[in-house]
């Protein structure tokens, strides 16, 4: 396996409020010279909770999210501006000071380091909107067309803002290569840096470096490539087998080889080029093997949102959760922001996975390895 360095330079981080990593040698196996999670014993219950990245309602910490973070010890939470079940805005986000307080209160509750994630790509996918007083931003396509300096400027603005707010994980940059005609939810929304895989890789490199300097973990998405999809996986399964090009792997190949990628999100697309069985990539052991074994990725793998139509319309919840874990996902993205909201989603999912383990449908060893990897990477953040 390849070793990679999650670079957070202390000297540069000073410009982002003084954040610097506690260590910078990460191998993905849970041990290094600065962090040795193997010396601490965790229960199956605790390790399952670490695998959950959960969405919640509210702009302040209430008893339910406190339960999930403090008592259940979930691995992370994800913030949204729009609440899809109710069709209302300002779900977790009202203004910069409110978000800063929310993140600080969440971290104060967490027994260990909590991942606080958000989708802040710029342009159409921005949970931190300028209308609420957050920094101006531009789409990936717009910045890339203006050159590296513009890409770097907006990546730095985003990273510095996230650092000030206490958000330590951004589900960005988008590593999808734009196809012609464009995918309606990728190229059509200007989320891709362009049609050239090499250019996409370079823009992603800039984003990862700028976020890393500010102590913000980057998550490349959507593996193995969503830019050639003709449909929207929020609504249902999309098959890219006939339109996908192998060059869509190139941004991942280059950045993983350079040791720059801490996290990758798998897509819900069907791609028979990477999985002849036709499973969505997020549920596909063959696709995860491509990422792990062929490309040599040692970082965290998280699924795309398990509340999206591609999953909910085709798989039962227990079935999808079991398949994702068995495929090799380290974390499950549970936005709780699909067709309905479940205030007990986190404890219900932990209990479900415990039951799946007892039934022999999910490997306990895989859960422990995933949780160990998660804690290892959290140890690289401040």
PDB file of C-alpha atoms in Angstrom, residues 33-339:
ATOM      1  CA  UNK A  33       4.791   7.714  15.742  1.00  0.00           C
ATOM      2  CA  UNK A  34       2.244  10.230  17.038  1.00  0.00           C
ATOM      3  CA  UNK A  35      -1.025   8.320  17.245  1.00  0.00           C
ATOM      4  CA  UNK A  36      -1.464   4.742  18.411  1.00  0.00           C
ATOM      5  CA  UNK A  37      -5.151   3.909  18.595  1.00  0.00           C
ATOM      6  CA  UNK A  38      -4.328   0.217  19.000  1.00  0.00           C
ATOM      7  CA  UNK A  39      -3.464   0.839  22.665  1.00  0.00           C
ATOM      8  CA  UNK A  40      -7.089   1.774  23.465  1.00  0.00           C
ATOM      9  CA  UNK A  41      -9.854  -0.822  23.473  1.00  0.00           C
ATOM     10  CA  UNK A  42     -13.243   0.153  22.054  1.00  0.00           C
ATOM     11  CA  UNK A  43     -16.499  -1.761  22.101  1.00  0.00           C
ATOM     12  CA  UNK A  44     -18.334  -2.841  18.962  1.00  0.00           C
ATOM     13  CA  UNK A  45     -21.041  -0.315  19.851  1.00  0.00           C
ATOM     14  CA  UNK A  46     -18.493   2.520  19.983  1.00  0.00           C
ATOM     15  CA  UNK A  47     -16.807   1.485  16.757  1.00  0.00           C
ATOM     16  CA  UNK A  48     -20.102   1.336  14.874  1.00  0.00           C
ATOM     17  CA  UNK A  49     -20.967   4.838  16.080  1.00  0.00           C
ATOM     18  CA  UNK A  50     -17.619   6.108  14.788  1.00  0.00           C
ATOM     19  CA  UNK A  51     -18.663   5.051  11.285  1.00  0.00           C
ATOM     20  CA  UNK A  52     -21.682   7.352  11.232  1.00  0.00           C
ATOM     21  CA  UNK A  53     -21.694  10.853   9.721  1.00  0.00           C
ATOM     22  CA  UNK A  54     -25.152  12.059  10.738  1.00  0.00           C
ATOM     23  CA  UNK A  55     -27.331  15.030   9.850  1.00  0.00           C
ATOM     24  CA  UNK A  56     -29.586  16.729  12.387  1.00  0.00           C
ATOM     25  CA  UNK A  57     -32.041  19.595  12.693  1.00  0.00           C
ATOM     26  CA  UNK A  58     -31.360  22.760  14.630  1.00  0.00           C
ATOM     27  CA  UNK A  59     -29.103  25.797  14.765  1.00  0.00           C
ATOM     28  CA  UNK A  60     -28.174  25.091  18.375  1.00  0.00           C
ATOM     29  CA  UNK A  61     -27.383  21.889  20.249  1.00  0.00           C
ATOM     30  CA  UNK A  62     -30.518  20.244  21.610  1.00  0.00           C
ATOM     31  CA  UNK A  63     -30.905  17.076  23.678  1.00  0.00           C
ATOM     32  CA  UNK A  64     -31.121  14.811  20.625  1.00  0.00           C
ATOM     33  CA  UNK A  65     -27.888  15.869  18.951  1.00  0.00           C
ATOM     34  CA  UNK A  66     -26.227  15.990  22.369  1.00  0.00           C
ATOM     35  CA  UNK A  67     -27.239  12.361  22.839  1.00  0.00           C
ATOM     36  CA  UNK A  68     -25.761  11.390  19.481  1.00  0.00           C
ATOM     37  CA  UNK A  69     -22.478  13.261  19.948  1.00  0.00           C
ATOM     38  CA  UNK A  70     -21.816  12.900  23.688  1.00  0.00           C
ATOM     39  CA  UNK A  71     -23.473   9.608  24.588  1.00  0.00           C
ATOM     40  CA  UNK A  72     -23.591   7.595  21.371  1.00  0.00           C
ATOM     41  CA  UNK A  73     -20.231   9.070  20.239  1.00  0.00           C
ATOM     42  CA  UNK A  74     -20.940   9.302  16.507  1.00  0.00           C
ATOM     43  CA  UNK A  75     -17.885   9.913  14.358  1.00  0.00           C
ATOM     44  CA  UNK A  76     -19.199  13.037  12.688  1.00  0.00           C
ATOM     45  CA  UNK A  77     -22.076  15.334  11.842  1.00  0.00           C
ATOM     46  CA  UNK A  78     -22.940  17.049   8.571  1.00  0.00           C
ATOM     47  CA  UNK A  79     -24.423  20.545   8.344  1.00  0.00           C
ATOM     48  CA  UNK A  80     -27.058  21.691   5.874  1.00  0.00           C
ATOM     49  CA  UNK A  81     -28.634  24.992   5.019  1.00  0.00           C
ATOM     50  CA  UNK A  82     -31.787  23.471   3.462  1.00  0.00           C
ATOM     51  CA  UNK A  83     -34.094  21.001   5.200  1.00  0.00           C
ATOM     52  CA  UNK A  84     -35.476  18.798   2.418  1.00  0.00           C
ATOM     53  CA  UNK A  85     -38.235  16.976   4.367  1.00  0.00           C
ATOM     54  CA  UNK A  86     -39.916  20.225   5.404  1.00  0.00           C
ATOM     55  CA  UNK A  87     -38.874  22.296   2.390  1.00  0.00           C
ATOM     56  CA  UNK A  88     -37.553  25.080   4.630  1.00  0.00           C
ATOM     57  CA  UNK A  89     -34.202  26.815   4.813  1.00  0.00           C
ATOM     58  CA  UNK A  90     -31.710  27.582   7.568  1.00  0.00           C
ATOM     59  CA  UNK A  91     -31.691  24.014   8.917  1.00  0.00           C
ATOM     60  CA  UNK A  92     -28.286  24.351  10.615  1.00  0.00           C
ATOM     61  CA  UNK A  93     -27.039  27.599   9.114  1.00  0.00           C
ATOM     62  CA  UNK A  94     -28.253  31.134   9.889  1.00  0.00           C
ATOM     63  CA  UNK A  95     -25.141  33.352  10.059  1.00  0.00           C
ATOM     64  CA  UNK A  96     -21.403  33.037  10.758  1.00  0.00           C
ATOM     65  CA  UNK A  97     -21.557  33.592  14.523  1.00  0.00           C
ATOM     66  CA  UNK A  98     -24.371  31.073  14.937  1.00  0.00           C
ATOM     67  CA  UNK A  99     -22.439  28.400  12.994  1.00  0.00           C
ATOM     68  CA  UNK A 100     -19.276  29.120  14.971  1.00  0.00           C
ATOM     69  CA  UNK A 101     -21.135  28.664  18.260  1.00  0.00           C
ATOM     70  CA  UNK A 102     -22.847  25.518  17.022  1.00  0.00           C
ATOM     71  CA  UNK A 103     -19.552  23.923  15.994  1.00  0.00           C
ATOM     72  CA  UNK A 104     -17.842  24.911  19.253  1.00  0.00           C
ATOM     73  CA  UNK A 105     -20.697  23.465  21.304  1.00  0.00           C
ATOM     74  CA  UNK A 106     -20.651  20.237  19.305  1.00  0.00           C
ATOM     75  CA  UNK A 107     -16.899  19.806  19.800  1.00  0.00           C
ATOM     76  CA  UNK A 108     -17.243  20.528  23.509  1.00  0.00           C
ATOM     77  CA  UNK A 109     -19.745  17.682  23.825  1.00  0.00           C
ATOM     78  CA  UNK A 110     -17.700  15.123  21.908  1.00  0.00           C
ATOM     79  CA  UNK A 111     -15.643  12.661  24.022  1.00  0.00           C
ATOM     80  CA  UNK A 112     -13.021  12.672  21.260  1.00  0.00           C
ATOM     81  CA  UNK A 113     -12.466  14.655  18.092  1.00  0.00           C
ATOM     82  CA  UNK A 114     -15.705  15.138  16.140  1.00  0.00           C
ATOM     83  CA  UNK A 115     -15.707  15.499  12.369  1.00  0.00           C
ATOM     84  CA  UNK A 116     -17.963  18.406  11.401  1.00  0.00           C
ATOM     85  CA  UNK A 117     -18.613  18.232   7.677  1.00  0.00           C
ATOM     86  CA  UNK A 118     -20.272  20.390   5.062  1.00  0.00           C
ATOM     87  CA  UNK A 119     -20.642  20.638   1.282  1.00  0.00           C
ATOM     88  CA  UNK A 120     -18.990  23.941   0.434  1.00  0.00           C
ATOM     89  CA  UNK A 121     -17.828  23.516  -3.156  1.00  0.00           C
ATOM     90  CA  UNK A 122     -18.660  27.046  -4.248  1.00  0.00           C
ATOM     91  CA  UNK A 123     -21.233  28.173  -6.767  1.00  0.00           C
ATOM     92  CA  UNK A 124     -24.463  26.177  -6.722  1.00  0.00           C
ATOM     93  CA  UNK A 125     -23.316  23.806  -3.986  1.00  0.00           C
ATOM     94  CA  UNK A 126     -22.720  26.198  -1.090  1.00  0.00           C
ATOM     95  CA  UNK A 127     -24.318  25.612   2.301  1.00  0.00           C
ATOM     96  CA  UNK A 128     -22.749  28.859   3.520  1.00  0.00           C
ATOM     97  CA  UNK A 129     -24.607  31.413   1.446  1.00  0.00           C
ATOM     98  CA  UNK A 130     -23.542  35.008   0.925  1.00  0.00           C
ATOM     99  CA  UNK A 131     -27.134  36.052   1.716  1.00  0.00           C
ATOM    100  CA  UNK A 132     -26.470  34.931   5.312  1.00  0.00           C
ATOM    101  CA  UNK A 133     -23.234  36.883   5.635  1.00  0.00           C
ATOM    102  CA  UNK A 134     -20.711  34.263   4.527  1.00  0.00           C
ATOM    103  CA  UNK A 135     -17.791  34.864   2.158  1.00  0.00           C
ATOM    104  CA  UNK A 136     -18.396  35.199  -1.557  1.00  0.00           C
ATOM    105  CA  UNK A 137     -17.550  32.183  -3.698  1.00  0.00           C
ATOM    106  CA  UNK A 138     -17.618  31.039  -7.306  1.00  0.00           C
ATOM    107  CA  UNK A 139     -18.246  27.722  -9.007  1.00  0.00           C
ATOM    108  CA  UNK A 140     -15.479  25.255  -9.833  1.00  0.00           C
ATOM    109  CA  UNK A 141     -15.973  25.839 -13.559  1.00  0.00           C
ATOM    110  CA  UNK A 142     -15.807  29.621 -13.237  1.00  0.00           C
ATOM    111  CA  UNK A 143     -12.643  29.655 -11.138  1.00  0.00           C
ATOM    112  CA  UNK A 144     -10.863  27.055 -13.281  1.00  0.00           C
ATOM    113  CA  UNK A 145     -11.547  29.035 -16.439  1.00  0.00           C
ATOM    114  CA  UNK A 146      -9.810  32.065 -14.884  1.00  0.00           C
ATOM    115  CA  UNK A 147      -6.624  30.192 -14.004  1.00  0.00           C
ATOM    116  CA  UNK A 148      -4.781  28.726 -11.033  1.00  0.00           C
ATOM    117  CA  UNK A 149      -4.491  32.004  -9.139  1.00  0.00           C
ATOM    118  CA  UNK A 150      -8.269  32.374  -9.080  1.00  0.00           C
ATOM    119  CA  UNK A 151      -8.760  28.754  -8.065  1.00  0.00           C
ATOM    120  CA  UNK A 152      -6.251  29.247  -5.239  1.00  0.00           C
ATOM    121  CA  UNK A 153      -7.849  32.512  -4.094  1.00  0.00           C
ATOM    122  CA  UNK A 154     -11.312  31.027  -3.703  1.00  0.00           C
ATOM    123  CA  UNK A 155     -10.006  27.768  -2.228  1.00  0.00           C
ATOM    124  CA  UNK A 156      -8.120  29.810   0.377  1.00  0.00           C
ATOM    125  CA  UNK A 157     -11.181  31.959   1.160  1.00  0.00           C
ATOM    126  CA  UNK A 158     -13.242  28.830   1.658  1.00  0.00           C
ATOM    127  CA  UNK A 159     -10.614  27.117   3.821  1.00  0.00           C
ATOM    128  CA  UNK A 160     -10.072  30.139   6.043  1.00  0.00           C
ATOM    129  CA  UNK A 161     -13.809  30.573   6.527  1.00  0.00           C
ATOM    130  CA  UNK A 162     -14.303  26.918   7.457  1.00  0.00           C
ATOM    131  CA  UNK A 163     -11.404  27.115   9.915  1.00  0.00           C
ATOM    132  CA  UNK A 164     -12.905  30.207  11.595  1.00  0.00           C
ATOM    133  CA  UNK A 165     -16.246  28.475  11.927  1.00  0.00           C
ATOM    134  CA  UNK A 166     -14.825  25.244  13.354  1.00  0.00           C
ATOM    135  CA  UNK A 167     -15.770  23.060  10.381  1.00  0.00           C
ATOM    136  CA  UNK A 168     -12.949  20.551   9.876  1.00  0.00           C
ATOM    137  CA  UNK A 169     -14.219  18.502   6.916  1.00  0.00           C
ATOM    138  CA  UNK A 170     -15.315  19.768   3.515  1.00  0.00           C
ATOM    139  CA  UNK A 171     -16.926  17.390   1.048  1.00  0.00           C
ATOM    140  CA  UNK A 172     -14.957  19.096  -1.690  1.00  0.00           C
ATOM    141  CA  UNK A 173     -13.303  19.439  -4.101  1.00  0.00           C
ATOM    142  CA  UNK A 174     -15.358  17.726  -6.764  1.00  0.00           C
ATOM    143  CA  UNK A 175     -13.000  15.519  -8.803  1.00  0.00           C
ATOM    144  CA  UNK A 176     -15.582  14.655 -11.457  1.00  0.00           C
ATOM    145  CA  UNK A 177     -14.525  15.279 -15.041  1.00  0.00           C
ATOM    146  CA  UNK A 178     -17.129  17.175 -17.048  1.00  0.00           C
ATOM    147  CA  UNK A 179     -18.668  15.206 -19.908  1.00  0.00           C
ATOM    148  CA  UNK A 180     -20.311  16.508 -23.072  1.00  0.00           C
ATOM    149  CA  UNK A 181     -23.235  16.843 -22.829  1.00  0.00           C
ATOM    150  CA  UNK A 182     -22.750  17.670 -19.165  1.00  0.00           C
ATOM    151  CA  UNK A 183     -24.203  15.634 -16.328  1.00  0.00           C
ATOM    152  CA  UNK A 184     -27.194  17.666 -15.074  1.00  0.00           C
ATOM    153  CA  UNK A 185     -26.013  17.614 -11.441  1.00  0.00           C
ATOM    154  CA  UNK A 186     -22.263  17.953 -12.118  1.00  0.00           C
ATOM    155  CA  UNK A 187     -21.291  19.809 -15.289  1.00  0.00           C
ATOM    156  CA  UNK A 188     -24.749  21.289 -15.597  1.00  0.00           C
ATOM    157  CA  UNK A 189     -24.308  22.907 -12.182  1.00  0.00           C
ATOM    158  CA  UNK A 190     -20.683  23.972 -12.886  1.00  0.00           C
ATOM    159  CA  UNK A 191     -19.377  21.668 -10.140  1.00  0.00           C
ATOM    160  CA  UNK A 192     -16.593  20.213 -12.302  1.00  0.00           C
ATOM    161  CA  UNK A 193     -13.316  22.043 -12.938  1.00  0.00           C
ATOM    162  CA  UNK A 194     -13.466  21.048 -16.604  1.00  0.00           C
ATOM    163  CA  UNK A 195     -13.405  18.452 -19.351  1.00  0.00           C
ATOM    164  CA  UNK A 196      -9.680  17.690 -19.064  1.00  0.00           C
ATOM    165  CA  UNK A 197      -8.793  15.182 -16.341  1.00  0.00           C
ATOM    166  CA  UNK A 198      -5.346  16.676 -15.841  1.00  0.00           C
ATOM    167  CA  UNK A 199      -6.807  20.129 -15.297  1.00  0.00           C
ATOM    168  CA  UNK A 200      -9.350  18.739 -12.834  1.00  0.00           C
ATOM    169  CA  UNK A 201      -6.525  17.036 -10.927  1.00  0.00           C
ATOM    170  CA  UNK A 202      -4.498  20.256 -10.710  1.00  0.00           C
ATOM    171  CA  UNK A 203      -7.457  22.304  -9.447  1.00  0.00           C
ATOM    172  CA  UNK A 204      -8.255  19.615  -6.883  1.00  0.00           C
ATOM    173  CA  UNK A 205      -4.623  19.670  -5.787  1.00  0.00           C
ATOM    174  CA  UNK A 206      -4.858  23.408  -5.125  1.00  0.00           C
ATOM    175  CA  UNK A 207      -8.042  22.979  -3.082  1.00  0.00           C
ATOM    176  CA  UNK A 208      -6.627  20.116  -1.026  1.00  0.00           C
ATOM    177  CA  UNK A 209      -3.445  22.046  -0.278  1.00  0.00           C
ATOM    178  CA  UNK A 210      -5.250  25.234   0.748  1.00  0.00           C
ATOM    179  CA  UNK A 211      -7.690  23.372   2.975  1.00  0.00           C
ATOM    180  CA  UNK A 212      -4.929  21.301   4.520  1.00  0.00           C
ATOM    181  CA  UNK A 213      -3.011  24.442   5.468  1.00  0.00           C
ATOM    182  CA  UNK A 214      -6.037  25.519   7.497  1.00  0.00           C
ATOM    183  CA  UNK A 215      -6.598  22.157   9.161  1.00  0.00           C
ATOM    184  CA  UNK A 216      -9.614  21.296   7.011  1.00  0.00           C
ATOM    185  CA  UNK A 217      -9.839  17.752   5.689  1.00  0.00           C
ATOM    186  CA  UNK A 218     -10.763  17.445   2.005  1.00  0.00           C
ATOM    187  CA  UNK A 219     -12.988  14.749   0.531  1.00  0.00           C
ATOM    188  CA  UNK A 220     -12.671  14.024  -3.197  1.00  0.00           C
ATOM    189  CA  UNK A 221     -15.937  13.007  -4.842  1.00  0.00           C
ATOM    190  CA  UNK A 222     -17.628  11.116  -6.527  1.00  0.00           C
ATOM    191  CA  UNK A 223     -15.585   7.945  -7.154  1.00  0.00           C
ATOM    192  CA  UNK A 224     -15.214   6.398  -9.738  1.00  0.00           C
ATOM    193  CA  UNK A 225     -16.649   9.386 -11.616  1.00  0.00           C
ATOM    194  CA  UNK A 226     -20.077  11.036 -11.815  1.00  0.00           C
ATOM    195  CA  UNK A 227     -19.406  13.573 -14.565  1.00  0.00           C
ATOM    196  CA  UNK A 228     -20.653  11.309 -17.369  1.00  0.00           C
ATOM    197  CA  UNK A 229     -23.970  10.463 -15.702  1.00  0.00           C
ATOM    198  CA  UNK A 230     -27.075  11.401 -17.660  1.00  0.00           C
ATOM    199  CA  UNK A 231     -29.315  11.363 -14.610  1.00  0.00           C
ATOM    200  CA  UNK A 232     -29.482  12.386 -10.967  1.00  0.00           C
ATOM    201  CA  UNK A 233     -28.718   9.810  -8.272  1.00  0.00           C
ATOM    202  CA  UNK A 234     -30.719  11.893  -5.806  1.00  0.00           C
ATOM    203  CA  UNK A 235     -33.772  10.615  -7.696  1.00  0.00           C
ATOM    204  CA  UNK A 236     -32.800   7.068  -8.649  1.00  0.00           C
ATOM    205  CA  UNK A 237     -30.149   4.727 -10.010  1.00  0.00           C
ATOM    206  CA  UNK A 238     -28.041   6.071 -12.872  1.00  0.00           C
ATOM    207  CA  UNK A 239     -25.993   3.764 -15.096  1.00  0.00           C
ATOM    208  CA  UNK A 240     -22.810   5.329 -16.516  1.00  0.00           C
ATOM    209  CA  UNK A 241     -21.443   2.116 -18.040  1.00  0.00           C
ATOM    210  CA  UNK A 242     -21.819   3.323 -21.618  1.00  0.00           C
ATOM    211  CA  UNK A 243     -20.718   6.921 -21.077  1.00  0.00           C
ATOM    212  CA  UNK A 244     -17.956   6.621 -18.448  1.00  0.00           C
ATOM    213  CA  UNK A 245     -14.356   7.083 -19.583  1.00  0.00           C
ATOM    214  CA  UNK A 246     -11.344   5.602 -17.829  1.00  0.00           C
ATOM    215  CA  UNK A 247      -9.789   9.070 -17.793  1.00  0.00           C
ATOM    216  CA  UNK A 248     -12.298   9.914 -15.037  1.00  0.00           C
ATOM    217  CA  UNK A 249     -10.018   7.975 -12.679  1.00  0.00           C
ATOM    218  CA  UNK A 250      -7.048  10.184 -13.519  1.00  0.00           C
ATOM    219  CA  UNK A 251      -7.591  12.897 -10.854  1.00  0.00           C
ATOM    220  CA  UNK A 252      -7.729  10.175  -8.190  1.00  0.00           C
ATOM    221  CA  UNK A 253      -4.746   8.337  -9.617  1.00  0.00           C
ATOM    222  CA  UNK A 254      -2.539  11.434  -9.665  1.00  0.00           C
ATOM    223  CA  UNK A 255      -3.512  12.837  -6.276  1.00  0.00           C
ATOM    224  CA  UNK A 256      -3.404   9.504  -4.466  1.00  0.00           C
ATOM    225  CA  UNK A 257       0.035   8.826  -5.949  1.00  0.00           C
ATOM    226  CA  UNK A 258       1.163  12.217  -4.614  1.00  0.00           C
ATOM    227  CA  UNK A 259      -0.149  11.394  -1.122  1.00  0.00           C
ATOM    228  CA  UNK A 260      -2.641  14.254  -1.049  1.00  0.00           C
ATOM    229  CA  UNK A 261      -5.997  12.586  -0.445  1.00  0.00           C
ATOM    230  CA  UNK A 262      -7.297  11.963   3.093  1.00  0.00           C
ATOM    231  CA  UNK A 263     -10.877  11.019   2.136  1.00  0.00           C
ATOM    232  CA  UNK A 264     -12.855   9.855  -0.907  1.00  0.00           C
ATOM    233  CA  UNK A 265     -16.630   9.703  -1.349  1.00  0.00           C
ATOM    234  CA  UNK A 266     -18.054   6.857  -3.427  1.00  0.00           C
ATOM    235  CA  UNK A 267     -20.911   7.577  -5.830  1.00  0.00           C
ATOM    236  CA  UNK A 268     -24.240   5.829  -6.172  1.00  0.00           C
ATOM    237  CA  UNK A 269     -23.731   5.360  -9.924  1.00  0.00           C
ATOM    238  CA  UNK A 270     -23.787   1.939 -11.581  1.00  0.00           C
ATOM    239  CA  UNK A 271     -20.625   1.397 -13.613  1.00  0.00           C
ATOM    240  CA  UNK A 272     -20.121  -2.076 -15.106  1.00  0.00           C
ATOM    241  CA  UNK A 273     -16.617  -1.077 -16.146  1.00  0.00           C
ATOM    242  CA  UNK A 274     -15.629  -1.154 -12.481  1.00  0.00           C
ATOM    243  CA  UNK A 275     -18.245  -3.636 -11.219  1.00  0.00           C
ATOM    244  CA  UNK A 276     -19.554  -6.154 -13.788  1.00  0.00           C
ATOM    245  CA  UNK A 277     -22.298  -7.138 -11.333  1.00  0.00           C
ATOM    246  CA  UNK A 278     -23.862  -3.700 -11.728  1.00  0.00           C
ATOM    247  CA  UNK A 279     -23.946  -2.618  -8.089  1.00  0.00           C
ATOM    248  CA  UNK A 280     -23.849   1.090  -7.245  1.00  0.00           C
ATOM    249  CA  UNK A 281     -20.238   2.086  -6.535  1.00  0.00           C
ATOM    250  CA  UNK A 282     -21.071   2.886  -2.910  1.00  0.00           C
ATOM    251  CA  UNK A 283     -22.215  -0.713  -2.368  1.00  0.00           C
ATOM    252  CA  UNK A 284     -19.593  -2.360  -4.581  1.00  0.00           C
ATOM    253  CA  UNK A 285     -16.639  -4.298  -3.183  1.00  0.00           C
ATOM    254  CA  UNK A 286     -15.154  -4.379  -6.691  1.00  0.00           C
ATOM    255  CA  UNK A 287     -15.179  -0.580  -6.946  1.00  0.00           C
ATOM    256  CA  UNK A 288     -13.705  -0.159  -3.470  1.00  0.00           C
ATOM    257  CA  UNK A 289     -11.010  -2.684  -4.425  1.00  0.00           C
ATOM    258  CA  UNK A 290     -10.184  -0.535  -7.451  1.00  0.00           C
ATOM    259  CA  UNK A 291      -9.692   2.418  -5.121  1.00  0.00           C
ATOM    260  CA  UNK A 292      -7.824   0.534  -2.401  1.00  0.00           C
ATOM    261  CA  UNK A 293      -5.813  -2.104  -4.249  1.00  0.00           C
ATOM    262  CA  UNK A 294      -5.291  -0.694  -7.739  1.00  0.00           C
ATOM    263  CA  UNK A 295      -4.923   3.000  -6.917  1.00  0.00           C
ATOM    264  CA  UNK A 296      -3.361   2.326  -3.494  1.00  0.00           C
ATOM    265  CA  UNK A 297      -5.667   4.563  -1.456  1.00  0.00           C
ATOM    266  CA  UNK A 298      -5.111   4.290   2.309  1.00  0.00           C
ATOM    267  CA  UNK A 299      -7.413   7.066   3.481  1.00  0.00           C
ATOM    268  CA  UNK A 300     -11.031   7.197   4.580  1.00  0.00           C
ATOM    269  CA  UNK A 301     -13.835   6.049   2.302  1.00  0.00           C
ATOM    270  CA  UNK A 302     -17.288   7.501   2.884  1.00  0.00           C
ATOM    271  CA  UNK A 303     -20.465   6.729   0.974  1.00  0.00           C
ATOM    272  CA  UNK A 304     -22.535   9.355  -0.727  1.00  0.00           C
ATOM    273  CA  UNK A 305     -25.702  10.124   1.189  1.00  0.00           C
ATOM    274  CA  UNK A 306     -27.583   6.912   1.954  1.00  0.00           C
ATOM    275  CA  UNK A 307     -30.876   8.843   1.830  1.00  0.00           C
ATOM    276  CA  UNK A 308     -30.602   9.437  -1.924  1.00  0.00           C
ATOM    277  CA  UNK A 309     -33.116   7.866  -4.270  1.00  0.00           C
ATOM    278  CA  UNK A 310     -30.563   5.630  -5.964  1.00  0.00           C
ATOM    279  CA  UNK A 311     -30.349   3.712  -2.685  1.00  0.00           C
ATOM    280  CA  UNK A 312     -33.747   4.136  -1.012  1.00  0.00           C
ATOM    281  CA  UNK A 313     -35.747   3.267  -4.138  1.00  0.00           C
ATOM    282  CA  UNK A 314     -33.817   0.074  -4.809  1.00  0.00           C
ATOM    283  CA  UNK A 315     -32.582  -1.304  -1.495  1.00  0.00           C
ATOM    284  CA  UNK A 316     -33.944  -1.734   1.992  1.00  0.00           C
ATOM    285  CA  UNK A 317     -32.151   0.306   4.646  1.00  0.00           C
ATOM    286  CA  UNK A 318     -30.626  -2.702   6.414  1.00  0.00           C
ATOM    287  CA  UNK A 319     -29.607  -4.246   3.103  1.00  0.00           C
ATOM    288  CA  UNK A 320     -27.908  -1.066   1.874  1.00  0.00           C
ATOM    289  CA  UNK A 321     -26.077  -0.498   5.166  1.00  0.00           C
ATOM    290  CA  UNK A 322     -24.798  -4.075   5.196  1.00  0.00           C
ATOM    291  CA  UNK A 323     -23.675  -3.892   1.568  1.00  0.00           C
ATOM    292  CA  UNK A 324     -21.846  -0.600   2.073  1.00  0.00           C
ATOM    293  CA  UNK A 325     -19.909  -1.868   5.083  1.00  0.00           C
ATOM    294  CA  UNK A 326     -19.110  -5.188   3.453  1.00  0.00           C
ATOM    295  CA  UNK A 327     -17.964  -3.325   0.330  1.00  0.00           C
ATOM    296  CA  UNK A 328     -15.389  -1.528   2.452  1.00  0.00           C
ATOM    297  CA  UNK A 329     -16.857   1.852   3.401  1.00  0.00           C
ATOM    298  CA  UNK A 330     -15.290   3.383   6.513  1.00  0.00           C
ATOM    299  CA  UNK A 331     -18.060   5.912   7.081  1.00  0.00           C
ATOM    300  CA  UNK A 332     -21.736   6.042   6.159  1.00  0.00           C
ATOM    301  CA  UNK A 333     -23.154   9.429   5.201  1.00  0.00           C
ATOM    302  CA  UNK A 334     -26.594   9.596   6.823  1.00  0.00           C
ATOM    303  CA  UNK A 335     -27.813  13.088   5.977  1.00  0.00           C
ATOM    304  CA  UNK A 336     -31.251  12.574   7.527  1.00  0.00           C
ATOM    305  CA  UNK A 337     -32.224  15.050   4.840  1.00  0.00           C
ATOM    306  CA  UNK A 338     -34.099  12.952   2.318  1.00  0.00           C
ATOM    307  CA  UNK A 339     -37.821  12.324   2.038  1.00  0.00           C
TER     308      UNK A 339
END
